[in-house]
Coordinates of C-alpha atoms in Angstrom, one line a residue:
M8 CA -131.5 -109.1 -26.3
A9 CA -128.6 -107.1 -25.8
I10 CA -127.5 -109.2 -23.3
V11 CA -128.9 -112.3 -25.0
V12 CA -125.9 -111.1 -28.0
V13 CA -123.5 -110.5 -24.7
I14 CA -125.1 -114.1 -22.6
A15 CA -124.2 -115.8 -26.6
G16 CA -120.7 -114.2 -27.4
T17 CA -119.9 -114.7 -24.0
W18 CA -120.3 -118.3 -23.7
L19 CA -119.6 -119.4 -28.1
G20 CA -115.9 -117.4 -26.5
Y21 CA -115.5 -119.1 -23.7
Q22 CA -116.5 -122.3 -25.9
Q23 CA -113.2 -121.8 -28.0
F24 CA -111.1 -120.9 -25.7
A25 CA -112.4 -124.2 -23.8
A26 CA -111.6 -126.3 -27.1
T27 CA -108.5 -125.7 -27.5
G28 CA -107.5 -125.9 -23.9
C29 CA -106.0 -122.2 -23.1
T30 CA -107.2 -120.8 -20.0
G31 CA -106.7 -117.3 -18.7
A32 CA -105.7 -114.0 -21.9
V33 CA -103.4 -112.5 -23.4
K34 CA -104.5 -109.0 -24.6
L35 CA -102.1 -107.5 -27.6
T36 CA -103.4 -103.7 -28.8
V37 CA -102.6 -103.1 -32.2
A38 CA -102.5 -99.9 -34.3
A39 CA -103.1 -99.5 -37.6
A40 CA -102.5 -97.3 -40.5
P41 CA -106.6 -97.4 -41.3
E42 CA -106.2 -98.4 -45.1
I43 CA -105.1 -101.6 -43.5
A44 CA -105.8 -102.1 -40.6
P45 CA -109.6 -104.4 -41.4
A46 CA -106.7 -107.0 -43.1
V47 CA -105.1 -107.2 -39.8
E48 CA -108.6 -106.9 -38.0
Q49 CA -109.9 -110.0 -40.2
A50 CA -106.6 -111.9 -39.9
A51 CA -106.6 -110.8 -36.0
Q52 CA -110.0 -112.6 -35.3
Q53 CA -110.0 -115.2 -37.4
W54 CA -106.9 -116.4 -35.6
V55 CA -109.2 -116.0 -32.3
R56 CA -112.3 -117.7 -33.2
S57 CA -109.8 -120.2 -34.5
G58 CA -108.1 -121.0 -30.6
A59 CA -105.7 -118.2 -30.5
E60 CA -103.3 -119.3 -27.9
V61 CA -99.2 -118.8 -26.4
S62 CA -98.4 -121.3 -23.9
G63 CA -101.6 -122.8 -22.1
T64 CA -102.5 -118.5 -22.3
C65 CA -105.7 -117.9 -24.9
V66 CA -105.2 -114.6 -26.9
A67 CA -107.0 -111.5 -27.6
V68 CA -106.2 -109.2 -29.8
E69 CA -107.7 -105.6 -30.0
V70 CA -106.6 -103.7 -33.5
T71 CA -107.8 -99.8 -33.5
Q72 CA -107.5 -97.5 -36.5
E73 CA -104.3 -94.9 -36.1
N74 CA -103.5 -92.3 -38.2
P75 CA -100.2 -93.3 -38.0
A76 CA -98.2 -89.5 -36.8
S77 CA -100.9 -90.0 -33.8
I78 CA -98.6 -93.3 -33.0
A79 CA -95.4 -90.9 -33.5
G80 CA -96.7 -87.4 -31.6
A81 CA -97.6 -90.8 -28.9
V82 CA -93.9 -92.1 -28.9
S83 CA -92.3 -88.0 -29.2
R84 CA -94.4 -88.0 -26.0
E85 CA -93.2 -90.5 -24.7
H86 CA -89.6 -90.2 -25.1
N87 CA -89.8 -86.2 -24.6
V88 CA -89.2 -85.3 -27.7
T89 CA -90.5 -83.8 -30.8
L90 CA -90.0 -84.9 -34.7
A91 CA -90.0 -81.1 -37.1
G92 CA -93.5 -80.5 -38.5
L93 CA -95.7 -83.1 -36.1
G94 CA -95.5 -81.9 -32.5
V95 CA -97.3 -84.2 -29.4
A96 CA -100.0 -86.4 -29.6
P97 CA -102.3 -86.0 -27.2
D98 CA -102.3 -87.9 -23.7
A99 CA -105.7 -89.7 -25.1
V100 CA -103.4 -91.6 -27.6
Q101 CA -101.7 -94.6 -26.2
I102 CA -99.1 -96.3 -27.3
P103 CA -100.0 -99.8 -28.5
D104 CA -97.9 -103.2 -27.9
V105 CA -97.8 -104.0 -32.0
W106 CA -97.6 -100.7 -34.4
I107 CA -98.4 -101.4 -38.2
P108 CA -97.9 -97.2 -39.6
D109 CA -97.8 -97.0 -43.3
S110 CA -94.2 -96.5 -43.6
S111 CA -90.8 -97.5 -41.8
T112 CA -90.1 -93.5 -42.7
W113 CA -91.8 -92.7 -39.3
L114 CA -89.2 -95.7 -36.9
L115 CA -86.4 -93.9 -38.2
R116 CA -87.5 -90.6 -38.0
L117 CA -87.9 -91.4 -34.1
Q118 CA -85.3 -93.5 -33.9
K119 CA -83.1 -90.0 -34.9
E120 CA -84.8 -88.4 -32.8
A121 CA -85.3 -90.3 -29.8
A122 CA -82.6 -93.0 -28.6
G123 CA -84.2 -95.3 -26.4
F124 CA -86.6 -95.9 -29.2
I125 CA -85.7 -99.5 -30.4
P126 CA -88.3 -101.4 -31.6
P127 CA -87.3 -105.0 -31.6
K128 CA -89.0 -106.4 -34.2
I129 CA -90.0 -104.9 -37.2
S130 CA -91.7 -106.4 -40.9
S131 CA -93.0 -106.0 -43.4
I132 CA -96.5 -107.0 -44.4
A133 CA -97.9 -105.6 -47.2
Q134 CA -96.5 -102.6 -49.3
S135 CA -97.7 -100.2 -52.2
P136 CA -95.5 -97.7 -54.2
V137 CA -95.9 -93.9 -54.1
V138 CA -97.7 -92.9 -57.9
L139 CA -98.0 -89.8 -59.2
A140 CA -102.3 -89.2 -58.9
L141 CA -103.8 -86.9 -61.7
P142 CA -107.0 -86.6 -63.1
E143 CA -107.7 -89.7 -66.4
P144 CA -108.7 -85.5 -69.1
V145 CA -104.4 -84.8 -67.2
A146 CA -103.7 -87.9 -67.7
E147 CA -104.6 -87.7 -71.5
Q148 CA -102.3 -84.5 -71.9
F149 CA -99.5 -86.4 -71.2
G150 CA -100.1 -89.6 -73.0
L151 CA -100.4 -91.8 -69.6
P152 CA -100.3 -94.7 -70.0
D153 CA -98.4 -95.2 -72.3
K154 CA -96.1 -93.2 -72.3
K155 CA -94.1 -93.0 -69.2
M156 CA -93.1 -90.3 -67.4
T157 CA -90.5 -89.1 -65.7
W158 CA -89.5 -86.4 -62.5
D159 CA -88.1 -84.5 -64.3
T160 CA -91.3 -83.4 -66.4
L161 CA -93.0 -83.0 -62.8
L162 CA -89.6 -80.4 -62.3
A163 CA -89.9 -78.6 -65.7
Q164 CA -94.0 -77.9 -64.9
F165 CA -93.3 -76.0 -61.6
G166 CA -92.2 -71.6 -62.2
T167 CA -93.6 -71.7 -65.9
D168 CA -97.2 -70.0 -67.0
K169 CA -98.9 -73.6 -68.2
S170 CA -97.6 -75.4 -65.2
L171 CA -99.6 -78.0 -63.8
S172 CA -102.0 -77.4 -60.2
V173 CA -100.4 -80.0 -58.0
G174 CA -100.8 -80.6 -53.9
I175 CA -99.0 -82.7 -51.8
V176 CA -100.0 -84.3 -48.3
D177 CA -97.5 -81.8 -45.2
P178 CA -94.8 -84.7 -45.5
A179 CA -93.7 -83.8 -42.2
K180 CA -97.5 -85.8 -41.2
D181 CA -97.8 -87.8 -44.8
A182 CA -94.9 -90.3 -46.1
S183 CA -96.1 -91.0 -49.4
G184 CA -95.6 -86.9 -49.4
L185 CA -91.7 -87.3 -47.2
T186 CA -91.1 -89.8 -49.7
S187 CA -91.3 -88.1 -53.3
L188 CA -90.6 -85.4 -52.2
L189 CA -87.1 -87.0 -51.3
V190 CA -86.7 -88.4 -54.8
L191 CA -87.5 -84.5 -56.3
S192 CA -85.4 -83.2 -54.5
Q193 CA -82.5 -85.3 -55.9
V194 CA -83.6 -85.2 -59.2
A195 CA -83.5 -81.7 -59.2
G196 CA -79.7 -82.3 -58.2
T197 CA -77.4 -80.3 -56.3
D198 CA -76.0 -77.1 -58.5
Q199 CA -77.3 -73.3 -59.2
A200 CA -80.1 -74.8 -62.0
G201 CA -80.6 -77.2 -59.3
L202 CA -81.4 -75.8 -56.7
R203 CA -83.7 -73.1 -58.8
K204 CA -85.8 -76.3 -59.2
K205 CA -86.4 -77.4 -56.1
A206 CA -87.1 -73.9 -54.5
Q207 CA -90.1 -73.6 -57.2
A208 CA -90.7 -77.0 -56.4
L209 CA -90.8 -76.7 -53.0
T210 CA -92.9 -73.2 -53.1
A211 CA -95.6 -74.0 -55.7
L212 CA -95.6 -77.8 -53.5
A213 CA -96.4 -75.7 -50.6
Q214 CA -99.9 -73.4 -52.0
N215 CA -101.3 -76.7 -52.5
S216 CA -100.6 -78.9 -49.5
S217 CA -103.2 -80.1 -46.7
A218 CA -102.3 -81.4 -43.4
L219 CA -104.4 -84.4 -44.0
R220 CA -104.4 -87.1 -47.1
E221 CA -108.5 -87.3 -47.5
D222 CA -108.8 -82.9 -47.5
L223 CA -105.9 -83.0 -50.7
L224 CA -108.0 -86.0 -52.3
Q225 CA -111.3 -83.6 -52.1
R226 CA -109.5 -81.4 -54.4
F227 CA -109.8 -83.1 -57.4
P228 CA -111.9 -81.9 -60.0
N229 CA -115.7 -83.5 -60.1
S230 CA -116.7 -83.2 -63.7
N231 CA -114.9 -82.4 -67.3
T232 CA -115.2 -79.1 -67.1
A233 CA -112.6 -77.3 -68.7
D234 CA -113.6 -75.1 -65.8
D235 CA -113.6 -77.8 -63.3
L236 CA -110.6 -78.7 -64.2
A237 CA -108.0 -75.1 -64.9
T238 CA -109.1 -74.8 -61.3
S239 CA -108.7 -77.6 -59.3
L240 CA -106.0 -80.1 -58.6
N241 CA -104.3 -81.4 -61.8
A242 CA -102.1 -84.2 -59.5
A243 CA -100.1 -84.9 -56.2
P244 CA -97.7 -87.7 -55.1
L245 CA -100.3 -89.9 -53.4
S246 CA -100.3 -93.9 -52.5
E247 CA -101.2 -96.8 -54.8
E248 CA -103.7 -97.6 -52.4
D249 CA -104.6 -93.6 -52.3
V250 CA -105.8 -93.5 -56.2
V251 CA -107.5 -97.5 -55.8
A252 CA -109.7 -96.3 -52.7
Y253 CA -110.4 -93.3 -54.6
N254 CA -111.3 -94.7 -58.1
A255 CA -113.7 -97.2 -56.5
K256 CA -115.7 -94.8 -54.6
R257 CA -116.9 -93.9 -58.9
P258 CA -116.1 -90.4 -58.9
P259 CA -116.8 -88.2 -61.6
V260 CA -113.6 -88.3 -63.0
R261 CA -110.9 -91.2 -61.6
L262 CA -107.3 -91.0 -61.3
T263 CA -104.2 -92.2 -63.2
A264 CA -101.7 -93.7 -61.9
A265 CA -98.4 -92.7 -63.1
Y266 CA -95.0 -94.8 -61.8
L267 CA -92.0 -92.0 -61.7
E268 CA -88.8 -93.1 -62.4
P269 CA -86.9 -93.2 -60.6
S270 CA -89.4 -94.7 -58.3
P271 CA -90.0 -93.8 -54.9
A272 CA -89.4 -95.5 -51.6
P273 CA -93.5 -97.5 -51.1
L274 CA -95.5 -97.8 -48.4
D275 CA -93.8 -100.8 -46.3
Y276 CA -96.3 -100.8 -43.5
P277 CA -93.6 -102.6 -41.4
Y278 CA -95.4 -104.3 -38.6
A279 CA -93.3 -102.9 -35.6
V280 CA -93.5 -104.3 -31.7
M281 CA -93.1 -101.8 -29.7
P282 CA -90.0 -101.8 -26.7
Q283 CA -92.0 -101.7 -23.8
V284 CA -93.6 -105.9 -24.3
T285 CA -91.9 -107.1 -22.3
E286 CA -93.6 -110.1 -21.6
A287 CA -92.6 -112.7 -23.0
Q288 CA -96.7 -114.4 -23.8
K289 CA -97.5 -110.7 -25.3
S290 CA -94.1 -111.5 -27.0
E291 CA -95.1 -114.6 -27.5
A292 CA -98.8 -113.4 -29.3
A293 CA -97.1 -110.9 -31.4
D294 CA -95.0 -112.9 -32.9
G295 CA -97.9 -115.4 -32.9
L296 CA -100.2 -112.1 -35.1
L297 CA -97.2 -112.0 -37.1
A298 CA -98.2 -115.6 -38.5
Q299 CA -100.9 -114.8 -39.4
L300 CA -100.0 -111.7 -41.4
S301 CA -97.7 -113.8 -43.8
D302 CA -99.1 -115.9 -46.1
G303 CA -102.0 -116.1 -49.2
V304 CA -105.5 -115.7 -46.8
F305 CA -104.0 -112.6 -45.7
K306 CA -102.4 -112.1 -49.1
E307 CA -106.1 -111.3 -50.9
R308 CA -107.3 -109.2 -47.9
L309 CA -104.4 -107.1 -48.9
G310 CA -106.0 -107.2 -52.3
S311 CA -109.2 -106.2 -51.5
A312 CA -107.5 -103.3 -49.3
G313 CA -105.8 -101.7 -52.4
L314 CA -102.5 -103.2 -51.4
R315 CA -99.6 -105.8 -52.8
A316 CA -97.9 -108.2 -50.2
P317 CA -94.6 -106.7 -49.5
D318 CA -93.4 -108.2 -52.3
G319 CA -94.8 -105.5 -54.7
T320 CA -96.8 -109.0 -56.3
Y321 CA -100.3 -108.6 -55.5
G322 CA -104.3 -111.2 -54.9
S323 CA -106.2 -111.8 -57.3
T324 CA -109.0 -109.0 -55.7
F325 CA -106.8 -106.6 -55.8
Q326 CA -108.1 -104.2 -58.6
A327 CA -104.8 -102.5 -60.2
P328 CA -104.9 -98.9 -61.7
I329 CA -104.2 -99.2 -66.0
G330 CA -100.8 -99.1 -66.0
A331 CA -99.8 -100.9 -63.2
P332 CA -96.7 -102.9 -63.0
Q333 CA -97.2 -106.3 -61.9
A334 CA -94.4 -105.8 -59.1
S335 CA -93.6 -102.7 -57.6
P336 CA -91.5 -101.5 -58.9
A337 CA -89.6 -100.8 -55.9
V338 CA -89.3 -103.5 -53.3
A339 CA -89.0 -101.8 -49.8
A340 CA -87.4 -103.1 -47.1
S341 CA -88.0 -102.2 -43.3
A342 CA -85.8 -100.1 -40.7
A343 CA -84.3 -103.1 -39.1
G344 CA -85.2 -102.6 -35.3
G345 CA -82.2 -100.7 -33.0
D346 CA -80.6 -99.5 -36.2
V347 CA -80.9 -95.8 -35.6
G348 CA -78.8 -95.2 -38.9
G349 CA -81.2 -97.7 -40.3
T350 CA -82.6 -97.5 -43.4
A351 CA -86.2 -97.3 -45.8
G352 CA -87.3 -99.3 -48.9
A353 CA -84.8 -97.5 -52.2
G354 CA -81.9 -96.9 -49.3
T355 CA -83.3 -93.8 -47.2
D356 CA -81.8 -93.0 -44.4
A357 CA -82.8 -90.6 -41.4
A358 CA -80.6 -87.7 -42.0
A359 CA -81.9 -87.8 -45.9
L360 CA -84.7 -87.8 -44.3
S361 CA -84.2 -84.5 -42.0
R362 CA -83.3 -82.3 -44.5
V363 CA -86.1 -83.3 -46.3
I364 CA -88.2 -82.1 -43.8
G365 CA -86.4 -79.3 -42.6
S366 CA -86.1 -77.7 -46.5
W367 CA -90.3 -77.9 -46.0
V368 CA -90.2 -76.4 -43.1
A369 CA -88.5 -73.4 -43.6
T370 CA -90.8 -73.5 -47.0
T371 CA -93.7 -73.5 -44.8
R372 CA -94.0 -72.9 -40.8
P373 CA -93.6 -69.4 -39.3
G374 CA -90.0 -69.1 -37.3
R375 CA -87.3 -66.3 -35.8
V376 CA -83.6 -67.0 -36.6
L377 CA -80.8 -66.0 -35.8
A378 CA -77.8 -66.8 -38.4
V379 CA -74.7 -66.8 -37.2
F380 CA -71.1 -66.5 -39.5
D381 CA -67.9 -67.6 -38.6
V382 CA -65.3 -65.1 -40.8
S383 CA -62.4 -65.8 -39.0
G384 CA -58.8 -67.0 -41.2
S385 CA -59.5 -70.2 -40.9
M386 CA -62.8 -69.3 -43.8
T387 CA -60.2 -68.8 -46.2
T388 CA -59.3 -72.8 -46.5
A389 CA -60.0 -73.7 -49.7
V390 CA -62.4 -76.4 -50.3
P391 CA -60.9 -79.2 -53.0
T392 CA -64.5 -80.7 -53.7
A393 CA -66.2 -77.5 -54.5
G394 CA -63.7 -76.3 -57.1
G395 CA -60.8 -75.1 -54.6
A396 CA -64.1 -72.1 -53.5
T397 CA -62.8 -70.9 -49.8
R398 CA -65.0 -72.3 -46.8
A399 CA -66.8 -68.6 -46.5
K400 CA -67.6 -68.5 -50.6
V401 CA -69.3 -72.1 -50.3
T402 CA -70.8 -71.0 -46.5
Q403 CA -72.5 -67.4 -48.6
A404 CA -74.1 -69.6 -51.1
A405 CA -75.9 -72.2 -49.0
A406 CA -76.9 -69.0 -46.8
R407 CA -78.2 -67.4 -50.3
F408 CA -79.8 -70.7 -51.4
G409 CA -81.2 -71.2 -47.4
L410 CA -82.7 -67.1 -47.5
G411 CA -83.8 -67.8 -50.7
L412 CA -86.0 -71.1 -49.9
F413 CA -87.2 -69.4 -46.2
S414 CA -90.8 -67.7 -46.8
D415 CA -92.1 -64.7 -46.1
K416 CA -93.3 -66.8 -42.7
W417 CA -89.9 -66.2 -41.2
A418 CA -87.8 -63.2 -40.2
V419 CA -84.0 -63.0 -40.2
G420 CA -81.1 -61.8 -38.9
V421 CA -77.6 -61.6 -39.1
W422 CA -74.4 -61.6 -37.4
R423 CA -70.6 -62.7 -37.9
F424 CA -67.8 -63.3 -35.6
S425 CA -64.3 -63.3 -35.1
T426 CA -62.1 -61.9 -33.0
E427 CA -62.1 -57.4 -32.3
L428 CA -65.3 -57.4 -34.8
D429 CA -67.2 -54.4 -32.9
G430 CA -64.9 -52.8 -30.5
K431 CA -63.5 -55.7 -28.2
K432 CA -66.6 -57.9 -29.1
A433 CA -66.6 -60.7 -30.7
Y434 CA -69.3 -60.3 -32.8
K435 CA -71.2 -57.9 -34.7
E436 CA -74.8 -57.1 -36.1
L437 CA -75.3 -56.9 -39.6
E438 CA -78.7 -57.4 -39.8
P439 CA -81.1 -58.0 -37.1
I440 CA -84.3 -60.1 -37.2
Q441 CA -86.1 -58.5 -38.6
P442 CA -89.2 -59.7 -41.9
L443 CA -88.9 -61.7 -45.2
T444 CA -91.3 -59.7 -45.9
S445 CA -90.0 -56.2 -45.9
G446 CA -85.9 -57.4 -45.3
R447 CA -84.7 -60.0 -47.7
A448 CA -82.7 -57.5 -49.2
E449 CA -80.7 -56.3 -46.7
L450 CA -80.6 -59.7 -45.8
N451 CA -79.4 -60.8 -48.5
A452 CA -77.0 -58.8 -49.0
S453 CA -75.8 -59.0 -46.0
I454 CA -75.0 -61.8 -47.2
D455 CA -71.9 -60.0 -49.0
Q456 CA -70.2 -59.1 -45.6
L457 CA -69.5 -62.7 -44.6
T458 CA -65.4 -62.3 -46.0
P459 CA -63.3 -63.9 -43.4
V460 CA -60.2 -61.9 -41.3
K461 CA -56.9 -62.1 -41.9
D462 CA -55.3 -63.8 -38.9
G463 CA -58.5 -63.1 -37.3
G464 CA -59.7 -65.7 -34.5
T465 CA -62.7 -67.3 -33.5
G466 CA -64.7 -65.9 -30.1
L467 CA -67.0 -68.0 -29.8
Y468 CA -67.8 -68.6 -26.2
D469 CA -68.8 -64.7 -26.5
T470 CA -70.4 -64.4 -29.9
I471 CA -73.1 -68.2 -28.6
L472 CA -73.9 -66.2 -25.2
A473 CA -74.1 -62.7 -26.8
S474 CA -76.1 -64.4 -29.7
Y475 CA -78.3 -66.9 -27.5
S476 CA -79.6 -63.8 -25.1
Y477 CA -80.6 -61.8 -27.9
V478 CA -82.9 -63.8 -29.3
K479 CA -84.6 -64.3 -26.2
Q480 CA -85.3 -61.1 -25.4
E481 CA -86.5 -60.9 -29.1
W482 CA -88.4 -64.3 -28.9
Q483 CA -91.8 -64.1 -30.1
A484 CA -94.7 -66.6 -29.4
G485 CA -96.4 -69.2 -32.0
K486 CA -92.8 -69.2 -33.9
A487 CA -90.0 -71.5 -33.8
N488 CA -87.3 -69.4 -32.0
S489 CA -83.7 -70.6 -32.2
V490 CA -79.6 -69.6 -33.5
I491 CA -78.0 -71.6 -35.7
L492 CA -74.4 -70.8 -35.2
F493 CA -71.6 -71.9 -38.1
T494 CA -68.4 -72.3 -37.4
D495 CA -65.2 -74.0 -38.7
G496 CA -62.9 -74.0 -35.5
E497 CA -62.1 -73.6 -31.8
D498 CA -62.7 -70.8 -29.7
S499 CA -59.5 -69.0 -29.5
N500 CA -61.0 -65.4 -28.6
A501 CA -59.2 -64.1 -25.1
G502 CA -63.0 -63.4 -23.4
I503 CA -65.0 -65.8 -21.5
T504 CA -64.0 -69.7 -20.3
Q505 CA -66.0 -72.3 -21.2
K506 CA -67.3 -73.2 -17.6
K507 CA -68.4 -69.4 -17.6
L508 CA -70.2 -69.9 -20.6
L509 CA -71.9 -73.0 -19.8
A510 CA -73.3 -71.7 -16.5
E511 CA -74.4 -68.3 -17.7
L512 CA -76.4 -70.7 -20.7
E513 CA -78.2 -72.5 -17.8
K514 CA -79.1 -70.0 -15.8
I515 CA -81.0 -67.4 -18.8
Q516 CA -83.3 -70.0 -19.8
D517 CA -86.8 -70.0 -19.7
P518 CA -88.5 -73.2 -20.5
K519 CA -91.6 -70.8 -20.8
K520 CA -89.5 -69.5 -23.9
P521 CA -87.8 -72.4 -25.5
I522 CA -84.6 -71.6 -28.0
R523 CA -82.6 -74.1 -29.5
L524 CA -79.0 -73.9 -30.1
V525 CA -78.3 -75.4 -33.5
L526 CA -74.0 -75.4 -33.9
I527 CA -72.9 -76.9 -37.1
G528 CA -68.6 -77.2 -37.9
I529 CA -67.3 -76.7 -40.4
G530 CA -64.5 -78.6 -41.5
N531 CA -62.1 -81.4 -40.2
E532 CA -60.9 -78.6 -37.3
V533 CA -64.2 -78.2 -35.4
N534 CA -63.4 -79.3 -31.9
K535 CA -66.6 -81.1 -31.8
A536 CA -66.8 -81.7 -27.6
E537 CA -66.5 -78.5 -26.8
L538 CA -69.5 -77.9 -29.2
E539 CA -71.8 -81.2 -27.8
T540 CA -71.0 -79.6 -24.0
I541 CA -72.2 -76.8 -25.2
Q542 CA -75.1 -78.0 -26.8
K543 CA -76.4 -80.0 -23.9
V544 CA -77.1 -77.7 -21.5
V545 CA -79.7 -76.2 -24.1
P546 CA -82.5 -78.4 -24.4
G547 CA -83.7 -79.8 -27.8
S548 CA -80.5 -78.1 -29.4
G549 CA -77.8 -79.9 -32.0
V550 CA -74.6 -80.5 -33.3
F551 CA -74.1 -81.0 -36.7
I552 CA -70.6 -82.2 -39.1
A553 CA -70.3 -80.9 -41.7
E554 CA -66.6 -82.5 -42.7
D555 CA -67.0 -81.6 -46.4
P556 CA -67.7 -78.3 -45.9
A557 CA -68.9 -78.6 -49.8
K558 CA -72.4 -80.5 -48.2
I559 CA -72.8 -77.8 -46.1
G560 CA -77.0 -77.3 -47.2
D561 CA -76.9 -81.0 -46.7
I562 CA -76.3 -80.3 -43.2
F563 CA -78.6 -76.9 -42.8
F564 CA -81.7 -78.5 -43.8
E565 CA -81.3 -81.7 -41.6
A566 CA -79.8 -79.2 -38.7
I567 CA -83.4 -77.5 -39.6
G568 CA -85.6 -80.7 -39.6
S569 CA -84.8 -82.8 -37.3
R570 CA -84.1 -82.4 -33.7
T571 CA -81.4 -83.9 -32.1
G572 CA -77.4 -83.6 -32.9
A573 CA -76.1 -85.6 -36.2
N574 CA -72.6 -85.6 -34.7

């Protein structure tokens, strides 16, 4: 019977190809996010059955369901880069001709890290707003869906004895978690009160995070009993499609979708033709399939999958959650192909995404870092955008906030440098690298010692070599080992030359013990070319310039969340 079916299918396919007059075959591979893959598969097969062809050659389309993080890991592998918090995919995961992830934020992150990753064509084919999912009994406590709920309301829940149990899918691996955390960070603000709110929120979310969306959904309550509601997940930022799919399974407790304001960038499902597609026929086939995913029939297929059309509207088959708007509250714009500084929906840019991921990594991932601070005389320069505070004061404030956000999984050390701080040495250890579980108080106290040295110079080269060598000696497996150095000038010390520094850095590197060197320039007097020259000899390192020292905190977390320099 199997043989008969195969022969019959082959004969039917031959008749269809023969009817169109096409010969041969061009195969198009498509990897799509699991929730949209069935709709794409249906559209592709209908196109093939109706005689898909390009320039007289028959088209065959293979659609597979792939988690966006898996394909992102495969692209990272091929470009010899890594996305912070993600890692690379195994060799078994192959890059398709066309990739349809759930969000263009994946493309932005890859474009920022891999200079050669430039998809020639990107177009959004669907949309799903990012919402706050709450069990119906919990939603009723907030007057939903009749009342509006804001991010301020959610932020107020963190750090109180009546706080909700709010979960999140790892933002480094999930677009809905990433875009929602971005908005939460923006709403919290950048003043001291806002930074405390952000730290409380990140700490609470980290305790209820999941690596996979499916795992998080399983943590919602299975009954309306008070005990179950109290011990289960009370809320989580997810996509509207997640809520629709969850409720379609008729769970004991349904979910309500709260459309918070301001709206996060919705998932925009970009149709990205991958850079390796250079063959004309395959490129035409990709265009042909895109046309099939842009008509009214596909909009109805999207509705059946719980998804909206790219403009935020939906078809007649869409089962809208209670309180859902007719049109999406925010319409996403796909990242421009080849534009490394491009934006996703709602103006999201790659640098902003790196900052969010950096703060998340600091909160959730284990690491060892030596923080090295410039205390030369120029650090007394006033910063107009920081109310006249000196560069040193601004840097100290950023250091305190950063240290407060690092979880107890981290070990941190602090050095200061100028010229002749310890005898003839340009640098001096304030605290050795030590676990925050026991050394947080001492490390906090050391920040007070980052006061500028009057007329002190900048012993940059000696300090970089010494700090890198120290971290190598203290290196530990299974953790991110790094040096983060802050400076507002260029080397002015009578120590080793730049040529000597570069030669020594190349000599002491050990591929089995990778160390990331992060150089953060403060102000507009930094010798950017000097820092870039040093960066190039240490793989995986980066140079980040905070021309406005008041924004050093943002640059700090961008450095942690990125694997390349944002020069």
